[in-house]
PDB file of C-alpha atoms in Angstrom:
ATOM      1  CA  MET A   1     156.246  49.539  99.731  1.00  0.00           C
ATOM      2  CA  SER A   2     160.011  49.546  99.330  1.00  0.00           C
ATOM      3  CA  THR A   3     162.652  49.129 101.999  1.00  0.00           C
ATOM      4  CA  PRO A   4     166.036  50.845 102.368  1.00  0.00           C
ATOM      5  CA  SER A   5     167.735  47.707 101.096  1.00  0.00           C
ATOM      6  CA  THR A   6     165.414  47.576  98.063  1.00  0.00           C
ATOM      7  CA  ASP A   7     166.092  51.228  97.273  1.00  0.00           C
ATOM      8  CA  ALA A   8     169.824  50.646  97.488  1.00  0.00           C
ATOM      9  CA  LEU A   9     169.577  47.576  95.256  1.00  0.00           C
ATOM     10  CA  ILE A  10     167.596  49.407  92.567  1.00  0.00           C
ATOM     11  CA  ARG A  11     169.892  52.435  92.655  1.00  0.00           C
ATOM     12  CA  ALA A  12     172.931  50.152  92.287  1.00  0.00           C
ATOM     13  CA  LEU A  13     171.690  48.474  89.106  1.00  0.00           C
ATOM     14  CA  PRO A  14     174.174  49.115  86.246  1.00  0.00           C
ATOM     15  CA  TYR A  15     171.451  49.974  83.738  1.00  0.00           C
ATOM     16  CA  PRO A  16     168.397  52.255  83.732  1.00  0.00           C
ATOM     17  CA  ALA A  17     165.617  50.736  85.831  1.00  0.00           C
ATOM     18  CA  VAL A  18     162.538  51.852  87.738  1.00  0.00           C
ATOM     19  CA  PHE A  19     160.974  50.041  90.703  1.00  0.00           C
ATOM     20  CA  GLU A  20     157.200  50.353  90.729  1.00  0.00           C
ATOM     21  CA  GLY A  21     155.328  49.539  93.916  1.00  0.00           C
ATOM     22  CA  GLU A  22     151.654  49.031  94.628  1.00  0.00           C
ATOM     23  CA  GLU A  23     149.110  51.205  92.859  1.00  0.00           C
ATOM     24  CA  ARG A  24     151.747  52.004  90.182  1.00  0.00           C
ATOM     25  CA  LEU A  25     153.750  54.190  92.515  1.00  0.00           C
ATOM     26  CA  VAL A  26     157.405  54.746  91.590  1.00  0.00           C
ATOM     27  CA  VAL A  27     159.405  54.150  94.736  1.00  0.00           C
ATOM     28  CA  ALA A  28     162.982  53.881  93.419  1.00  0.00           C
ATOM     29  CA  VAL A  29     165.031  54.477  90.258  1.00  0.00           C
ATOM     30  CA  SER A  30     168.519  53.337  89.385  1.00  0.00           C
ATOM     31  CA  THR A  31     171.350  55.829  89.116  1.00  0.00           C
ATOM     32  CA  PRO A  32     171.825  55.193  85.349  1.00  0.00           C
ATOM     33  CA  PHE A  33     168.130  55.934  84.783  1.00  0.00           C
ATOM     34  CA  ARG A  34     168.395  59.180  86.725  1.00  0.00           C
ATOM     35  CA  GLN A  35     171.490  60.155  84.700  1.00  0.00           C
ATOM     36  CA  GLN A  36     170.423  59.054  81.225  1.00  0.00           C
ATOM     37  CA  PHE A  37     166.873  60.370  81.463  1.00  0.00           C
ATOM     38  CA  LEU A  38     167.888  63.664  83.108  1.00  0.00           C
ATOM     39  CA  LEU A  39     165.763  63.032  86.157  1.00  0.00           C
ATOM     40  CA  ASP A  40     167.741  65.492  88.266  1.00  0.00           C
ATOM     41  CA  GLU A  41     166.798  68.281  85.864  1.00  0.00           C
ATOM     42  CA  LEU A  42     163.070  67.601  86.283  1.00  0.00           C
ATOM     43  CA  GLY A  43     162.554  69.832  89.314  1.00  0.00           C
ATOM     44  CA  ASP A  44     158.804  69.225  89.495  1.00  0.00           C
ATOM     45  CA  LEU A  45     159.170  65.435  89.826  1.00  0.00           C
ATOM     46  CA  THR A  46     160.185  63.737  93.042  1.00  0.00           C
ATOM     47  CA  VAL A  47     160.251  60.095  93.991  1.00  0.00           C
ATOM     48  CA  PRO A  48     157.966  58.590  95.149  1.00  0.00           C
ATOM     49  CA  ALA A  49     155.677  59.622  92.282  1.00  0.00           C
ATOM     50  CA  THR A  50     153.072  57.935  90.126  1.00  0.00           C
ATOM     51  CA  MET A  51     154.248  56.010  87.073  1.00  0.00           C
ATOM     52  CA  GLU A  52     152.064  58.233  84.909  1.00  0.00           C
ATOM     53  CA  ALA A  53     153.849  61.315  86.248  1.00  0.00           C
ATOM     54  CA  LEU A  54     157.237  59.763  85.498  1.00  0.00           C
ATOM     55  CA  ILE A  55     156.195  58.890  81.943  1.00  0.00           C
ATOM     56  CA  GLU A  56     154.894  62.400  81.334  1.00  0.00           C
ATOM     57  CA  ALA A  57     158.143  63.835  82.704  1.00  0.00           C
ATOM     58  CA  VAL A  58     160.452  61.835  80.442  1.00  0.00           C
ATOM     59  CA  ALA A  59     158.172  61.732  77.348  1.00  0.00           C
ATOM     60  CA  PRO A  60     159.751  64.858  75.750  1.00  0.00           C
ATOM     61  CA  LEU A  61     163.056  62.965  75.554  1.00  0.00           C
ATOM     62  CA  PHE A  62     161.573  60.529  73.015  1.00  0.00           C
ATOM     63  CA  SER A  63     161.061  61.035  69.301  1.00  0.00           C
ATOM     64  CA  GLU A  64     157.303  60.436  69.618  1.00  0.00           C
ATOM     65  CA  PRO A  65     156.284  61.852  73.014  1.00  0.00           C
ATOM     66  CA  ASP A  66     152.549  61.350  72.466  1.00  0.00           C
ATOM     67  CA  ALA A  67     153.039  57.626  71.904  1.00  0.00           C
ATOM     68  CA  THR A  68     155.147  57.054  75.020  1.00  0.00           C
ATOM     69  CA  ILE A  69     152.284  56.035  77.321  1.00  0.00           C
ATOM     70  CA  GLY A  70     151.109  53.475  74.752  1.00  0.00           C
ATOM     71  CA  VAL A  71     154.586  51.963  74.548  1.00  0.00           C
ATOM     72  CA  PHE A  72     154.747  51.591  78.325  1.00  0.00           C
ATOM     73  CA  GLU A  73     151.301  50.012  78.460  1.00  0.00           C
ATOM     74  CA  GLY A  74     152.260  47.574  75.707  1.00  0.00           C
ATOM     75  CA  ALA A  75     155.391  46.542  77.602  1.00  0.00           C
ATOM     76  CA  ARG A  76     153.381  46.188  80.842  1.00  0.00           C
ATOM     77  CA  LYS A  77     150.875  43.907  79.083  1.00  0.00           C
ATOM     78  CA  ALA A  78     153.620  41.780  77.518  1.00  0.00           C
ATOM     79  CA  GLY A  79     155.414  41.412  80.854  1.00  0.00           C
ATOM     80  CA  SER A  80     152.235  40.556  82.734  1.00  0.00           C
ATOM     81  CA  GLN A  81     151.419  37.744  80.288  1.00  0.00           C
ATOM     82  CA  GLY A  82     154.519  35.816  81.321  1.00  0.00           C
ATOM     83  CA  ASP A  83     158.120  35.329  80.262  1.00  0.00           C
ATOM     84  CA  GLU A  84     157.157  33.288  77.202  1.00  0.00           C
ATOM     85  CA  HIS A  85     155.469  36.384  75.771  1.00  0.00           C
ATOM     86  CA  ALA A  86     158.191  38.843  76.688  1.00  0.00           C
ATOM     87  CA  PRO A  87     160.536  39.961  73.909  1.00  0.00           C
ATOM     88  CA  ALA A  88     164.077  38.627  73.867  1.00  0.00           C
ATOM     89  CA  HIS A  89     166.789  41.098  74.750  1.00  0.00           C
ATOM     90  CA  GLY A  90     168.038  42.896  71.642  1.00  0.00           C
ATOM     91  CA  ALA A  91     165.006  41.896  69.578  1.00  0.00           C
ATOM     92  CA  ALA A  92     162.222  44.069  70.940  1.00  0.00           C
ATOM     93  CA  PRO A  93     159.071  44.468  68.852  1.00  0.00           C
ATOM     94  CA  SER A  94     157.900  47.984  68.020  1.00  0.00           C
ATOM     95  CA  ALA A  95     155.457  47.954  70.969  1.00  0.00           C
ATOM     96  CA  SER A  96     158.346  47.869  73.480  1.00  0.00           C
ATOM     97  CA  ARG A  97     160.850  50.033  71.653  1.00  0.00           C
ATOM     98  CA  LEU A  98     161.617  53.564  72.756  1.00  0.00           C
ATOM     99  CA  ASP A  99     163.428  55.819  70.300  1.00  0.00           C
ATOM    100  CA  CYS A 100     165.015  58.868  71.875  1.00  0.00           C
ATOM    101  CA  ALA A 101     165.190  62.213  70.126  1.00  0.00           C
ATOM    102  CA  ASP A 102     168.986  62.134  70.481  1.00  0.00           C
ATOM    103  CA  GLY A 103     169.274  58.890  68.479  1.00  0.00           C
ATOM    104  CA  ARG A 104     169.429  56.368  71.315  1.00  0.00           C
ATOM    105  CA  THR A 105     167.134  53.338  71.279  1.00  0.00           C
ATOM    106  CA  PHE A 106     165.915  51.446  74.327  1.00  0.00           C
ATOM    107  CA  GLU A 107     164.118  48.147  74.666  1.00  0.00           C
ATOM    108  CA  LEU A 108     161.528  48.501  77.385  1.00  0.00           C
ATOM    109  CA  ARG A 109     160.576  45.457  79.489  1.00  0.00           C
ATOM    110  CA  PHE A 110     158.403  45.083  82.535  1.00  0.00           C
ATOM    111  CA  THR A 111     158.922  42.331  85.111  1.00  0.00           C
ATOM    112  CA  PRO A 112     155.939  42.052  87.482  1.00  0.00           C
ATOM    113  CA  ILE A 113     156.437  41.158  91.145  1.00  0.00           C
ATOM    114  CA  GLU A 114     153.614  39.053  92.540  1.00  0.00           C
ATOM    115  CA  GLU A 115     152.879  37.110  95.673  1.00  0.00           C
ATOM    116  CA  GLU A 116     150.486  34.324  94.753  1.00  0.00           C
ATOM    117  CA  THR A 117     147.660  36.278  93.062  1.00  0.00           C
ATOM    118  CA  PHE A 118     148.462  39.643  94.639  1.00  0.00           C
ATOM    119  CA  ALA A 119     150.421  42.154  92.545  1.00  0.00           C
ATOM    120  CA  LEU A 120     153.119  43.946  94.513  1.00  0.00           C
ATOM    121  CA  GLY A 121     154.461  46.030  91.634  1.00  0.00           C
ATOM    122  CA  GLY A 122     157.269  45.409  89.226  1.00  0.00           C
ATOM    123  CA  VAL A 123     160.568  46.515  87.745  1.00  0.00           C
ATOM    124  CA  TRP A 124     160.918  48.461  84.496  1.00  0.00           C
ATOM    125  CA  HIS A 125     164.075  47.602  82.558  1.00  0.00           C
ATOM    126  CA  PHE A 126     165.501  49.961  79.920  1.00  0.00           C
ATOM    127  CA  TRP A 127     168.005  48.048  77.776  1.00  0.00           C
ATOM    128  CA  ASP A 128     170.151  50.249  75.551  1.00  0.00           C
ATOM    129  CA  VAL A 129     169.966  48.564  72.131  1.00  0.00           C
ATOM    130  CA  THR A 130     171.142  51.555  70.129  1.00  0.00           C
ATOM    131  CA  GLU A 131     173.985  49.751  68.376  1.00  0.00           C
ATOM    132  CA  ALA A 132     171.835  46.707  67.588  1.00  0.00           C
ATOM    133  CA  ALA A 133     169.056  48.939  66.245  1.00  0.00           C
ATOM    134  CA  ARG A 134     171.490  50.913  64.086  1.00  0.00           C
ATOM    135  CA  ALA A 135     173.020  47.687  62.765  1.00  0.00           C
ATOM    136  CA  ALA A 136     169.547  46.342  61.917  1.00  0.00           C
ATOM    137  CA  GLU A 137     168.601  49.573  60.151  1.00  0.00           C
ATOM    138  CA  ALA A 138     171.900  49.585  58.253  1.00  0.00           C
ATOM    139  CA  THR A 139     171.259  45.993  57.171  1.00  0.00           C
ATOM    140  CA  GLN A 140     167.762  46.868  56.006  1.00  0.00           C
ATOM    141  CA  GLN A 141     169.076  49.853  54.064  1.00  0.00           C
ATOM    142  CA  ALA A 142     171.806  47.730  52.480  1.00  0.00           C
ATOM    143  CA  GLU A 143     169.261  45.085  51.498  1.00  0.00           C
ATOM    144  CA  ALA A 144     166.970  47.734  50.025  1.00  0.00           C
ATOM    145  CA  LEU A 145     169.854  49.245  48.045  1.00  0.00           C
ATOM    146  CA  ALA A 146     170.903  45.799  46.800  1.00  0.00           C
ATOM    147  CA  GLU A 147     167.353  44.991  45.716  1.00  0.00           C
ATOM    148  CA  HIS A 148     167.095  48.355  43.974  1.00  0.00           C
ATOM    149  CA  ALA A 149     170.405  47.761  42.208  1.00  0.00           C
ATOM    150  CA  VAL A 150     169.189  44.373  40.989  1.00  0.00           C
ATOM    151  CA  GLU A 151     165.955  45.923  39.717  1.00  0.00           C
ATOM    152  CA  VAL A 152     167.837  48.700  37.926  1.00  0.00           C
ATOM    153  CA  ARG A 153     170.227  46.184  36.383  1.00  0.00           C
ATOM    154  CA  HIS A 154     167.342  43.986  35.291  1.00  0.00           C
ATOM    155  CA  SER A 155     165.521  46.948  33.717  1.00  0.00           C
ATOM    156  CA  PHE A 156     168.688  47.986  31.883  1.00  0.00           C
ATOM    157  CA  VAL A 157     169.463  44.457  30.661  1.00  0.00           C
ATOM    158  CA  SER A 158     165.863  43.926  29.588  1.00  0.00           C
ATOM    159  CA  ALA A 159     165.701  47.201  27.688  1.00  0.00           C
ATOM    160  CA  MET A 160     169.082  46.708  26.037  1.00  0.00           C
ATOM    161  CA  SER A 161     168.300  43.101  25.112  1.00  0.00           C
ATOM    162  CA  HIS A 162     165.115  44.104  23.357  1.00  0.00           C
ATOM    163  CA  GLU A 163     166.766  47.088  21.697  1.00  0.00           C
ATOM    164  CA  ILE A 164     169.601  44.927  20.394  1.00  0.00           C
ATOM    165  CA  LYS A 165     167.340  42.070  19.300  1.00  0.00           C
ATOM    166  CA  THR A 166     165.325  44.347  17.018  1.00  0.00           C
ATOM    167  CA  PRO A 167     168.185  45.117  14.590  1.00  0.00           C
ATOM    168  CA  MET A 168     169.544  41.601  15.080  1.00  0.00           C
ATOM    169  CA  ASN A 169     166.258  40.155  13.835  1.00  0.00           C
ATOM    170  CA  ALA A 170     166.582  42.405  10.799  1.00  0.00           C
ATOM    171  CA  VAL A 171     170.055  41.013  10.187  1.00  0.00           C
ATOM    172  CA  VAL A 172     168.630  37.494  10.445  1.00  0.00           C
ATOM    173  CA  GLY A 173     166.020  38.319   7.828  1.00  0.00           C
ATOM    174  CA  MET A 174     168.520  39.956   5.483  1.00  0.00           C
ATOM    175  CA  ALA A 175     170.930  37.051   5.850  1.00  0.00           C
ATOM    176  CA  HIS A 176     168.115  34.657   4.978  1.00  0.00           C
ATOM    177  CA  LEU A 177     167.206  36.701   1.892  1.00  0.00           C
ATOM    178  CA  LEU A 178     170.858  36.824   0.896  1.00  0.00           C
ATOM    179  CA  ALA A 179     171.126  33.060   1.255  1.00  0.00           C
ATOM    180  CA  GLU A 180     168.242  32.682  -1.227  1.00  0.00           C
ATOM    181  CA  THR A 181     170.165  34.530  -3.942  1.00  0.00           C
ATOM    182  CA  GLU A 182     172.610  32.954  -6.342  1.00  0.00           C
ATOM    183  CA  LEU A 183     175.941  32.656  -4.534  1.00  0.00           C
ATOM    184  CA  ASP A 184     179.188  30.913  -5.263  1.00  0.00           C
ATOM    185  CA  ASP A 185     180.552  28.420  -2.751  1.00  0.00           C
ATOM    186  CA  ALA A 186     182.726  30.938  -0.907  1.00  0.00           C
ATOM    187  CA  GLN A 187     179.898  33.477  -0.605  1.00  0.00           C
ATOM    188  CA  GLU A 188     177.475  30.778   0.546  1.00  0.00           C
ATOM    189  CA  GLU A 189     179.861  29.708   3.286  1.00  0.00           C
ATOM    190  CA  LEU A 190     180.231  33.311   4.441  1.00  0.00           C
ATOM    191  CA  VAL A 191     176.463  33.782   4.560  1.00  0.00           C
ATOM    192  CA  HIS A 192     176.070  30.581   6.566  1.00  0.00           C
ATOM    193  CA  ALA A 193     178.749  31.759   8.981  1.00  0.00           C
ATOM    194  CA  LEU A 194     176.906  35.053   9.315  1.00  0.00           C
ATOM    195  CA  GLN A 195     173.649  33.241  10.054  1.00  0.00           C
ATOM    196  CA  ARG A 196     175.232  31.021  12.682  1.00  0.00           C
ATOM    197  CA  SER A 197     176.894  33.992  14.364  1.00  0.00           C
ATOM    198  CA  VAL A 198     173.685  35.987  14.451  1.00  0.00           C
ATOM    199  CA  ASP A 199     171.744  33.041  15.847  1.00  0.00           C
ATOM    200  CA  HIS A 200     174.397  32.585  18.518  1.00  0.00           C
ATOM    201  CA  LEU A 201     174.182  36.248  19.489  1.00  0.00           C
ATOM    202  CA  LEU A 202     170.399  36.058  19.708  1.00  0.00           C
ATOM    203  CA  GLY A 203     170.747  33.034  21.969  1.00  0.00           C
ATOM    204  CA  LEU A 204     173.196  34.876  24.202  1.00  0.00           C
ATOM    205  CA  LEU A 205     170.833  37.846  24.494  1.00  0.00           C
ATOM    206  CA  THR A 206     167.978  35.538  25.451  1.00  0.00           C
ATOM    207  CA  ASP A 207     170.137  33.793  28.054  1.00  0.00           C
ATOM    208  CA  VAL A 208     171.232  37.122  29.560  1.00  0.00           C
ATOM    209  CA  LEU A 209     167.625  38.283  29.786  1.00  0.00           C
ATOM    210  CA  ASP A 210     166.537  35.004  31.379  1.00  0.00           C
ATOM    211  CA  PHE A 211     169.346  35.193  33.944  1.00  0.00           C
ATOM    212  CA  SER A 212     168.308  38.738  34.807  1.00  0.00           C
ATOM    213  CA  ARG A 213     164.727  37.580  35.317  1.00  0.00           C
ATOM    214  CA  LEU A 214     165.858  34.735  37.544  1.00  0.00           C
ATOM    215  CA  GLU A 215     167.941  37.153  39.623  1.00  0.00           C
ATOM    216  CA  THR A 216     164.902  39.308  40.354  1.00  0.00           C
ATOM    217  CA  GLY A 217     162.603  36.353  40.886  1.00  0.00           C
ATOM    218  CA  GLY A 218     160.587  37.643  37.944  1.00  0.00           C
ATOM    219  CA  THR A 219     160.549  34.541  35.788  1.00  0.00           C
ATOM    220  CA  THR A 220     156.970  34.357  34.571  1.00  0.00           C
ATOM    221  CA  PHE A 221     155.203  33.026  31.512  1.00  0.00           C
ATOM    222  CA  ALA A 222     153.325  35.441  29.317  1.00  0.00           C
ATOM    223  CA  ALA A 223     149.838  34.777  27.986  1.00  0.00           C
ATOM    224  CA  ASP A 224     149.886  36.874  24.821  1.00  0.00           C
ATOM    225  CA  PRO A 225     148.335  36.063  21.429  1.00  0.00           C
ATOM    226  CA  PHE A 226     150.805  34.718  18.852  1.00  0.00           C
ATOM    227  CA  ASP A 227     150.830  32.872  15.545  1.00  0.00           C
ATOM    228  CA  LEU A 228     152.376  29.439  16.007  1.00  0.00           C
ATOM    229  CA  ARG A 229     152.691  28.885  12.258  1.00  0.00           C
ATOM    230  CA  ALA A 230     154.677  32.102  11.826  1.00  0.00           C
ATOM    231  CA  LEU A 231     156.911  31.118  14.749  1.00  0.00           C
ATOM    232  CA  VAL A 232     157.661  27.708  13.255  1.00  0.00           C
ATOM    233  CA  GLU A 233     158.260  29.173   9.813  1.00  0.00           C
ATOM    234  CA  SER A 234     160.800  31.589  11.271  1.00  0.00           C
ATOM    235  CA  LEU A 235     162.616  28.631  12.825  1.00  0.00           C
ATOM    236  CA  ARG A 236     162.537  26.831   9.485  1.00  0.00           C
ATOM    237  CA  ALA A 237     164.114  29.827   7.779  1.00  0.00           C
ATOM    238  CA  ARG A 238     166.708  30.175  10.507  1.00  0.00           C
ATOM    239  CA  TYR A 239     167.917  26.560  10.563  1.00  0.00           C
ATOM    240  CA  ALA A 240     167.408  25.393   6.980  1.00  0.00           C
ATOM    241  CA  SER A 241     170.678  26.814   5.723  1.00  0.00           C
ATOM    242  CA  GLU A 242     172.631  25.520   8.721  1.00  0.00           C
ATOM    243  CA  ALA A 243     171.243  22.032   8.147  1.00  0.00           C
ATOM    244  CA  ALA A 244     172.189  22.219   4.470  1.00  0.00           C
ATOM    245  CA  ALA A 245     175.692  23.345   5.395  1.00  0.00           C
ATOM    246  CA  ARG A 246     176.028  20.192   7.509  1.00  0.00           C
ATOM    247  CA  ASP A 247     174.639  17.988   4.695  1.00  0.00           C
ATOM    248  CA  LEU A 248     171.590  17.225   6.784  1.00  0.00           C
ATOM    249  CA  ALA A 249     167.975  17.090   5.700  1.00  0.00           C
ATOM    250  CA  PHE A 250     165.742  19.424   7.665  1.00  0.00           C
ATOM    251  CA  HIS A 251     162.012  18.728   7.669  1.00  0.00           C
ATOM    252  CA  VAL A 252     159.307  20.734   9.381  1.00  0.00           C
ATOM    253  CA  GLU A 253     155.721  19.509   9.775  1.00  0.00           C
ATOM    254  CA  LEU A 254     152.987  21.652  11.223  1.00  0.00           C
ATOM    255  CA  ASP A 255     149.403  20.512  11.797  1.00  0.00           C
ATOM    256  CA  ASP A 256     146.506  22.831  11.190  1.00  0.00           C
ATOM    257  CA  VAL A 257     146.507  24.627  14.554  1.00  0.00           C
ATOM    258  CA  PRO A 258     144.183  27.381  15.770  1.00  0.00           C
ATOM    259  CA  ALA A 259     145.351  30.965  15.388  1.00  0.00           C
ATOM    260  CA  PRO A 260     146.026  32.958  17.328  1.00  0.00           C
ATOM    261  CA  LEU A 261     147.133  31.007  20.376  1.00  0.00           C
ATOM    262  CA  LEU A 262     147.688  32.483  23.828  1.00  0.00           C
ATOM    263  CA  GLY A 263     151.064  31.778  25.394  1.00  0.00           C
ATOM    264  CA  ASP A 264     154.673  32.836  25.773  1.00  0.00           C
ATOM    265  CA  ALA A 265     155.959  32.906  22.205  1.00  0.00           C
ATOM    266  CA  VAL A 266     159.442  34.049  23.261  1.00  0.00           C
ATOM    267  CA  ARG A 267     159.987  31.130  25.621  1.00  0.00           C
ATOM    268  CA  LEU A 268     158.442  28.624  23.237  1.00  0.00           C
ATOM    269  CA  GLU A 269     160.757  29.797  20.479  1.00  0.00           C
ATOM    270  CA  GLN A 270     163.693  29.601  22.867  1.00  0.00           C
ATOM    271  CA  VAL A 271     162.891  25.989  23.805  1.00  0.00           C
ATOM    272  CA  LEU A 272     162.456  24.932  20.184  1.00  0.00           C
ATOM    273  CA  ALA A 273     165.623  26.764  19.145  1.00  0.00           C
ATOM    274  CA  ASN A 274     167.634  25.024  21.863  1.00  0.00           C
ATOM    275  CA  LEU A 275     166.283  21.659  20.745  1.00  0.00           C
ATOM    276  CA  LEU A 276     167.148  22.379  17.121  1.00  0.00           C
ATOM    277  CA  ASP A 277     170.615  23.643  18.079  1.00  0.00           C
ATOM    278  CA  ASN A 278     171.318  20.387  19.895  1.00  0.00           C
ATOM    279  CA  ALA A 279     169.817  18.287  17.112  1.00  0.00           C
ATOM    280  CA  LEU A 280     171.962  19.915  14.446  1.00  0.00           C
ATOM    281  CA  THR A 281     175.071  19.794  16.622  1.00  0.00           C
ATOM    282  CA  PHE A 282     174.843  16.111  17.493  1.00  0.00           C
ATOM    283  CA  THR A 283     173.345  14.746  14.257  1.00  0.00           C
ATOM    284  CA  HIS A 284     176.199  13.848  11.911  1.00  0.00           C
ATOM    285  CA  GLU A 285     174.112  12.420   9.098  1.00  0.00           C
ATOM    286  CA  GLY A 286     170.489  11.903   8.203  1.00  0.00           C
ATOM    287  CA  THR A 287     167.537  14.143   9.021  1.00  0.00           C
ATOM    288  CA  VAL A 288     166.523  16.618  11.669  1.00  0.00           C
ATOM    289  CA  HIS A 289     162.740  16.570  11.929  1.00  0.00           C
ATOM    290  CA  LEU A 290     160.599  19.185  13.686  1.00  0.00           C
ATOM    291  CA  ARG A 291     156.959  18.203  13.954  1.00  0.00           C
ATOM    292  CA  VAL A 292     154.292  20.324  15.629  1.00  0.00           C
ATOM    293  CA  ARG A 293     151.152  18.267  16.167  1.00  0.00           C
ATOM    294  CA  LEU A 294     147.778  19.292  17.533  1.00  0.00           C
ATOM    295  CA  GLU A 295     146.733  16.530  19.923  1.00  0.00           C
ATOM    296  CA  ARG A 296     143.426  17.962  21.167  1.00  0.00           C
ATOM    297  CA  VAL A 297     141.414  21.090  21.798  1.00  0.00           C
ATOM    298  CA  GLN A 298     139.451  21.094  25.060  1.00  0.00           C
ATOM    299  CA  GLY A 299     137.880  23.906  27.012  1.00  0.00           C
ATOM    300  CA  GLY A 300     139.569  26.560  24.918  1.00  0.00           C
ATOM    301  CA  ARG A 301     142.986  24.995  25.497  1.00  0.00           C
ATOM    302  CA  ALA A 302     145.045  23.398  22.700  1.00  0.00           C
TER     303      ALA A 302
END
């Protein structure tokens, strides 16, 4: 049961609120609630009224009228469990969020009033969190657009890298064949320059693709069948002429390894190529030696 002073206090609250007495009877509403939820236009509802009648009266104002009772019951349960379970202002979970058909969003909270173990009712608080909700939705949309842009960029970079590497590999092969022909000193130097430039471009394409994978968190290792001997032989062909141009001996040793192997041939080739690049760059005389040795085969793993 409310008193005149209680009614006046509830009506004077600066935000929408409803005072619920015993047996879930609505005994007072604040002026902002009456104004914002069009209570004066609901001619068939008078206060005091049951809470269920009030919910049914205002339900059409929300975007999901049929779910309104469930939202109120969820907020009542959260409030009755204690303050530690109640949602923080401005961060209401979906169970205590009311979305109006006109675009407004309210956080609904219930504060029970008890005397020892006897429930006397409670106060329903309607916090207007429209701006916070719109800001959160805008942030989510921006994040989704950013993630989509990254995925599109990664797909484009990946496709273009592979498309460019195909003719580049052909150029590598042709340059190697050209280097095997009879050339004078000037022509040989030009072919070697061509080979170094092509290798550098292939390295740049691989680096760009790897960076794109890192950006999307998609750096993974493939488990595809490949021929290790063919991979090593391609490295021999690629770096033999560069080693000769630097007056370095270049030796490659390859044990008798199983074929095919399962693994990431692209990344393995990239690692070996980086090692050979560094070896040739920082070795001023002597020999660069690449040895691939089979240490053991166990449980289908080499």
